[in-house]
Amino acid sequence: MNQSCLNYALTAEERKTFEETGYLIIEDALSPEQINELTTEFDRIYERKLSEGHDPRTALFYPNFIPDHESFLSLVDYEKVLPKVWGILGWNIYLYHAHMISTPPSGQLKNDGTFGWHQDSGRVNREIETHPRPRLSLKVAYFLSDVSEPDRGNFWVVPGSHLRDEIDIPVDRHGQPEGAIPVCVKPGSAVFFDRRLWHAGTPNWSTELTRKVLFYGYGYRWLRTKDDMTVSHLWEQSDPIRRQLLGAGVNCNGYYTPTDEDVPLRTWLKEHQPELV
């Protein structure tokens, strides 16, 4: 890993923002060239799914997209983003979850119906007996389309709700929880968010723009994958740190009690950012 990535280490101010609000926005994380290449590959997948029968009027949720193109793989250990991920979660991490979402215009009139508010990770939120619930993982969302204005399929969040196990959701299915806001960002932005942050997807009430987002979920290596994550064939062609991030390990126990061979990221950080080890 190139030491230049340390230029993008998590700052004290970024850490404060993430800890207090549960999310962090990094503008211009992707260059125009990256946006163009990723969008081309995104659209190629979308067209393929249409040919396979996907309804173009509905959102497309497509997991396990990392093996589809090198441009997707290159973001797994992207130097402008990964240092902030390990700055939050530490070194015993990997990519346990990845999906792309395309949200076309809904063709519906805007209404005030309550969105589908939730925390990520399903049964984790019922079966781990702690308060507040543990962080365990975070997602990085790379936005390829312009959602700098509301009503474009933006995802909504309740800032600071990652430390609350429950929030008050309108019982009459009208309106949103108190404090809820849309996340409005321009193309190329990366949005980090704690899995515990109460958030919701929304309809795309625009007339022409399709929302396009890539989600990369990082968690601790002892977590099971949330997608099929058929990436083991990429291990051989990857450097040691990328192999770790793609789920490689020496043996099963190494996910719980890792050796240096299991977590080369730790070895690298001992030399270059020892305060995190």
Short mmCIF file of C-alpha atoms in Angstrom, two decimals:
data_model
loop_
_atom_site.label_atom_id
_atom_site.label_comp_id
_atom_site.label_asym_id
_atom_site.label_seq_id
_atom_site.Cartn_x
_atom_site.Cartn_y
_atom_site.Cartn_z
CA MET A 1 0.00 0.00 0.00
CA ASN A 2 1.36 3.40 -0.99
CA GLN A 3 2.16 5.69 1.93
CA SER A 4 0.38 8.50 0.08
CA CYS A 5 -2.87 7.06 1.47
CA LEU A 6 -1.92 8.57 4.82
CA ASN A 7 -2.69 11.97 3.33
CA TYR A 8 -6.33 10.87 3.61
CA ALA A 9 -6.22 9.57 7.17
CA LEU A 10 -9.24 10.26 9.35
CA THR A 11 -8.86 13.71 10.88
CA ALA A 12 -9.88 14.66 14.39
CA GLU A 13 -12.71 16.77 13.00
CA GLU A 14 -13.94 13.92 10.77
CA ARG A 15 -13.87 11.53 13.70
CA LYS A 16 -15.86 13.99 15.81
CA THR A 17 -18.45 14.40 13.06
CA PHE A 18 -18.82 10.66 12.57
CA GLU A 19 -19.03 9.90 16.28
CA GLU A 20 -21.62 12.62 16.91
CA THR A 21 -23.83 12.29 13.82
CA GLY A 22 -23.24 8.70 12.66
CA TYR A 23 -22.22 9.72 9.17
CA LEU A 24 -19.55 11.63 7.27
CA ILE A 25 -19.58 13.17 3.79
CA ILE A 26 -16.38 13.35 1.72
CA GLU A 27 -16.89 15.42 -1.41
CA ASP A 28 -14.88 14.76 -4.59
CA ALA A 29 -13.73 11.37 -3.34
CA LEU A 30 -13.95 10.18 -6.95
CA SER A 31 -12.40 11.97 -9.92
CA PRO A 32 -14.48 12.76 -13.04
CA GLU A 33 -12.59 9.96 -14.82
CA GLN A 34 -13.50 7.48 -12.10
CA ILE A 35 -17.13 8.58 -12.17
CA ASN A 36 -17.26 8.05 -15.94
CA GLU A 37 -15.67 4.60 -15.81
CA LEU A 38 -17.76 3.41 -12.88
CA THR A 39 -20.94 4.76 -14.48
CA THR A 40 -20.17 2.95 -17.72
CA GLU A 41 -19.81 -0.34 -15.89
CA PHE A 42 -22.83 0.40 -13.69
CA ASP A 43 -24.95 1.03 -16.79
CA ARG A 44 -23.64 -2.12 -18.46
CA ILE A 45 -24.85 -4.21 -15.50
CA TYR A 46 -28.16 -2.38 -15.48
CA GLU A 47 -28.74 -3.05 -19.19
CA ARG A 48 -27.92 -6.71 -18.66
CA LYS A 49 -30.44 -6.94 -15.84
CA LEU A 50 -33.06 -5.30 -18.06
CA SER A 51 -32.40 -7.92 -20.74
CA GLU A 52 -32.91 -10.57 -18.05
CA GLY A 53 -36.34 -9.20 -17.24
CA HIS A 54 -35.86 -6.51 -14.58
CA ASP A 55 -38.76 -4.03 -14.54
CA PRO A 56 -37.29 -0.62 -15.52
CA ARG A 57 -39.92 1.13 -13.40
CA THR A 58 -38.51 -0.33 -10.18
CA ALA A 59 -35.25 0.08 -8.30
CA LEU A 60 -32.50 -2.43 -9.01
CA PHE A 61 -30.66 -3.90 -6.02
CA TYR A 62 -27.65 -5.84 -7.27
CA PRO A 63 -25.26 -7.41 -4.73
CA ASN A 64 -21.85 -9.01 -5.21
CA PHE A 65 -20.81 -6.65 -8.00
CA ILE A 66 -17.10 -6.46 -7.06
CA PRO A 67 -16.01 -9.24 -9.47
CA ASP A 68 -17.79 -7.59 -12.41
CA HIS A 69 -15.05 -5.10 -13.24
CA GLU A 70 -11.62 -3.92 -12.12
CA SER A 71 -12.97 -0.42 -11.44
CA PHE A 72 -15.23 -1.84 -8.72
CA LEU A 73 -12.40 -3.93 -7.27
CA SER A 74 -10.10 -0.90 -7.14
CA LEU A 75 -12.41 0.82 -4.64
CA VAL A 76 -12.06 -2.01 -2.10
CA ASP A 77 -8.76 -0.51 -0.89
CA TYR A 78 -9.16 2.97 -2.35
CA GLU A 79 -6.52 5.25 -0.86
CA LYS A 80 -8.85 8.21 -0.31
CA VAL A 81 -11.34 6.10 1.66
CA LEU A 82 -9.80 3.02 3.27
CA PRO A 83 -7.65 5.03 5.74
CA LYS A 84 -10.82 6.61 7.10
CA VAL A 85 -12.45 3.17 7.39
CA TRP A 86 -9.57 1.74 9.42
CA GLY A 87 -9.45 5.01 11.37
CA ILE A 88 -12.98 4.23 12.57
CA LEU A 89 -13.05 0.42 12.76
CA GLY A 90 -9.39 -0.51 13.23
CA TRP A 91 -7.31 -3.06 11.31
CA ASN A 92 -9.24 -6.35 11.76
CA ILE A 93 -11.62 -5.56 8.89
CA TYR A 94 -12.80 -6.82 5.52
CA LEU A 95 -15.47 -6.14 2.92
CA TYR A 96 -18.42 -8.22 4.10
CA HIS A 97 -21.15 -6.63 2.01
CA ALA A 98 -21.38 -4.80 -1.32
CA HIS A 99 -24.31 -3.82 -3.48
CA MET A 100 -25.26 -1.31 -6.15
CA ILE A 101 -28.64 0.40 -6.37
CA SER A 102 -30.23 2.07 -9.35
CA THR A 103 -33.36 4.09 -8.55
CA PRO A 104 -35.19 5.37 -11.65
CA PRO A 105 -37.89 8.06 -11.55
CA SER A 106 -40.89 6.55 -9.81
CA GLY A 107 -43.49 8.23 -11.96
CA GLN A 108 -45.41 8.95 -8.76
CA LEU A 109 -46.58 12.20 -7.30
CA LYS A 110 -44.68 13.30 -4.22
CA ASN A 111 -46.41 12.39 -0.96
CA ASP A 112 -45.63 12.47 2.77
CA GLY A 113 -45.79 8.72 3.37
CA THR A 114 -43.39 7.51 6.05
CA PHE A 115 -40.25 5.94 4.60
CA GLY A 116 -38.92 2.51 5.58
CA TRP A 117 -36.77 3.55 8.54
CA HIS A 118 -34.31 0.96 9.84
CA GLN A 119 -30.89 0.14 11.21
CA ASP A 120 -28.75 -2.26 9.17
CA SER A 121 -27.88 -5.87 10.06
CA GLY A 122 -31.29 -7.43 10.65
CA ARG A 123 -31.35 -9.90 13.57
CA VAL A 124 -28.16 -8.43 15.03
CA ASN A 125 -30.37 -5.67 16.41
CA ARG A 126 -32.52 -8.18 18.29
CA GLU A 127 -30.01 -10.76 19.41
CA ILE A 128 -27.04 -8.79 20.78
CA GLU A 129 -27.89 -7.64 24.28
CA THR A 130 -26.10 -4.32 24.60
CA HIS A 131 -27.10 -0.68 24.78
CA PRO A 132 -26.45 1.14 22.63
CA ARG A 133 -26.10 -1.54 20.00
CA PRO A 134 -22.52 -2.17 18.84
CA ARG A 135 -21.19 -0.51 15.71
CA LEU A 136 -19.74 -3.69 14.12
CA SER A 137 -19.63 -2.24 10.61
CA LEU A 138 -20.04 0.79 8.41
CA LYS A 139 -20.87 1.46 4.79
CA VAL A 140 -19.31 3.76 2.26
CA ALA A 141 -21.74 4.93 -0.43
CA TYR A 142 -20.20 6.27 -3.65
CA PHE A 143 -22.66 8.48 -5.51
CA LEU A 144 -22.37 8.44 -9.31
CA SER A 145 -25.42 10.63 -9.98
CA ASP A 146 -26.36 14.11 -8.80
CA VAL A 147 -28.49 13.96 -5.68
CA SER A 148 -27.47 17.42 -4.48
CA GLU A 149 -31.16 18.32 -4.37
CA PRO A 150 -33.99 16.52 -2.50
CA ASP A 151 -36.57 14.25 -4.13
CA ARG A 152 -34.03 12.41 -6.29
CA GLY A 153 -34.17 9.15 -4.41
CA ASN A 154 -31.89 10.51 -1.68
CA PHE A 155 -31.45 8.36 1.36
CA TRP A 156 -32.58 10.03 4.57
CA VAL A 157 -30.96 9.89 7.99
CA VAL A 158 -31.66 10.98 11.54
CA PRO A 159 -28.32 12.50 12.65
CA GLY A 160 -27.14 11.14 15.98
CA SER A 161 -29.61 8.25 15.97
CA HIS A 162 -26.83 5.63 15.82
CA LEU A 163 -26.75 5.78 19.62
CA ARG A 164 -30.47 5.14 19.96
CA ASP A 165 -31.90 1.64 19.82
CA GLU A 166 -35.35 2.94 18.90
CA ILE A 167 -36.76 6.08 17.32
CA ASP A 168 -40.31 7.39 17.18
CA ILE A 169 -41.72 6.62 13.74
CA PRO A 170 -45.11 8.16 12.89
CA VAL A 171 -47.78 5.57 13.60
CA ASP A 172 -50.19 6.98 11.03
CA ARG A 173 -47.64 6.46 8.23
CA HIS A 174 -47.48 10.16 7.43
CA GLY A 175 -44.32 12.23 7.82
CA GLN A 176 -40.86 11.28 9.05
CA PRO A 177 -39.17 10.94 12.46
CA GLU A 178 -38.17 14.14 14.21
CA GLY A 179 -34.84 15.46 12.94
CA ALA A 180 -34.86 13.42 9.72
CA ILE A 181 -33.05 14.98 6.74
CA PRO A 182 -32.17 13.98 3.16
CA VAL A 183 -28.51 13.38 2.32
CA CYS A 184 -27.85 15.70 -0.63
CA VAL A 185 -24.51 15.21 -2.40
CA LYS A 186 -23.02 15.73 -5.83
CA PRO A 187 -21.52 13.00 -8.04
CA GLY A 188 -18.21 11.67 -6.79
CA SER A 189 -19.08 12.06 -3.12
CA ALA A 190 -18.48 9.27 -0.62
CA VAL A 191 -20.82 9.02 2.36
CA PHE A 192 -19.69 6.95 5.35
CA PHE A 193 -22.39 5.83 7.74
CA ASP A 194 -22.54 3.73 10.89
CA ARG A 195 -24.71 0.64 10.44
CA ARG A 196 -26.72 1.70 13.50
CA LEU A 197 -27.72 5.05 11.98
CA TRP A 198 -31.47 5.10 11.43
CA HIS A 199 -31.90 5.69 7.71
CA ALA A 200 -34.31 5.08 4.86
CA GLY A 201 -34.40 4.83 1.10
CA THR A 202 -36.91 7.05 -0.66
CA PRO A 203 -38.80 7.24 -3.96
CA ASN A 204 -37.19 9.13 -6.81
CA TRP A 205 -39.68 11.89 -7.52
CA SER A 206 -37.54 13.53 -10.21
CA THR A 207 -38.67 13.30 -13.80
CA GLU A 208 -35.47 12.30 -15.59
CA LEU A 209 -32.55 11.55 -13.23
CA THR A 210 -31.79 7.99 -12.16
CA ARG A 211 -30.00 7.67 -8.82
CA LYS A 212 -26.89 5.47 -9.05
CA VAL A 213 -24.96 4.42 -5.94
CA LEU A 214 -22.31 1.85 -5.04
CA PHE A 215 -22.29 0.62 -1.43
CA TYR A 216 -19.20 -0.93 0.17
CA GLY A 217 -19.77 -2.45 3.61
CA TYR A 218 -16.77 -2.95 5.90
CA GLY A 219 -16.99 -4.98 9.08
CA TYR A 220 -14.91 -7.03 11.46
CA ARG A 221 -13.42 -10.20 10.02
CA TRP A 222 -15.39 -12.44 12.39
CA LEU A 223 -18.68 -11.25 10.86
CA ARG A 224 -20.27 -13.48 8.24
CA THR A 225 -20.70 -12.01 4.78
CA LYS A 226 -24.10 -10.48 4.07
CA ASP A 227 -23.87 -11.19 0.33
CA ASP A 228 -22.54 -14.24 -1.49
CA MET A 229 -19.28 -12.29 -2.03
CA THR A 230 -17.83 -14.66 -4.62
CA VAL A 231 -14.42 -12.99 -4.60
CA SER A 232 -12.00 -15.75 -3.55
CA HIS A 233 -10.86 -16.16 -7.17
CA LEU A 234 -9.48 -12.62 -6.90
CA TRP A 235 -7.17 -13.41 -3.97
CA GLU A 236 -4.29 -14.72 -6.07
CA GLN A 237 -4.05 -11.55 -8.17
CA SER A 238 -4.33 -9.22 -5.15
CA ASP A 239 -1.68 -7.80 -2.85
CA PRO A 240 -1.75 -8.94 0.81
CA ILE A 241 -3.86 -6.08 2.19
CA ARG A 242 -6.43 -6.36 -0.58
CA ARG A 243 -6.58 -10.12 0.03
CA GLN A 244 -7.42 -9.41 3.66
CA LEU A 245 -10.15 -7.01 2.60
CA LEU A 246 -11.54 -9.65 0.24
CA GLY A 247 -11.90 -12.10 3.13
CA ALA A 248 -8.75 -14.21 2.92
CA GLY A 249 -7.27 -15.77 6.03
CA VAL A 250 -4.94 -18.56 7.11
CA ASN A 251 -7.61 -20.58 8.89
CA CYS A 252 -10.95 -20.13 10.63
CA ASN A 253 -9.43 -19.31 14.01
CA GLY A 254 -7.52 -16.47 12.36
CA TYR A 255 -10.76 -14.53 12.00
CA TYR A 256 -11.06 -14.46 15.79
CA THR A 257 -7.41 -14.52 16.88
CA PRO A 258 -5.52 -13.15 13.87
CA THR A 259 -1.85 -13.69 13.17
CA ASP A 260 0.25 -11.30 11.11
CA GLU A 261 -0.41 -13.52 8.08
CA ASP A 262 -4.17 -13.05 8.58
CA VAL A 263 -4.04 -9.27 8.90
CA PRO A 264 -1.24 -7.69 6.84
CA LEU A 265 -2.98 -4.35 7.34
CA ARG A 266 -1.97 -4.49 11.01
CA THR A 267 1.67 -5.08 10.04
CA TRP A 268 1.58 -2.13 7.65
CA LEU A 269 0.00 0.14 10.25
CA LYS A 270 2.61 -0.83 12.87
CA GLU A 271 5.18 0.84 10.64
CA HIS A 272 3.20 3.74 9.20
CA GLN A 273 0.45 4.58 11.72
CA PRO A 274 1.44 2.80 14.95
CA GLU A 275 -0.97 4.76 17.13
CA LEU A 276 -3.79 2.68 15.63
CA VAL A 277 -2.28 -0.72 16.47
#
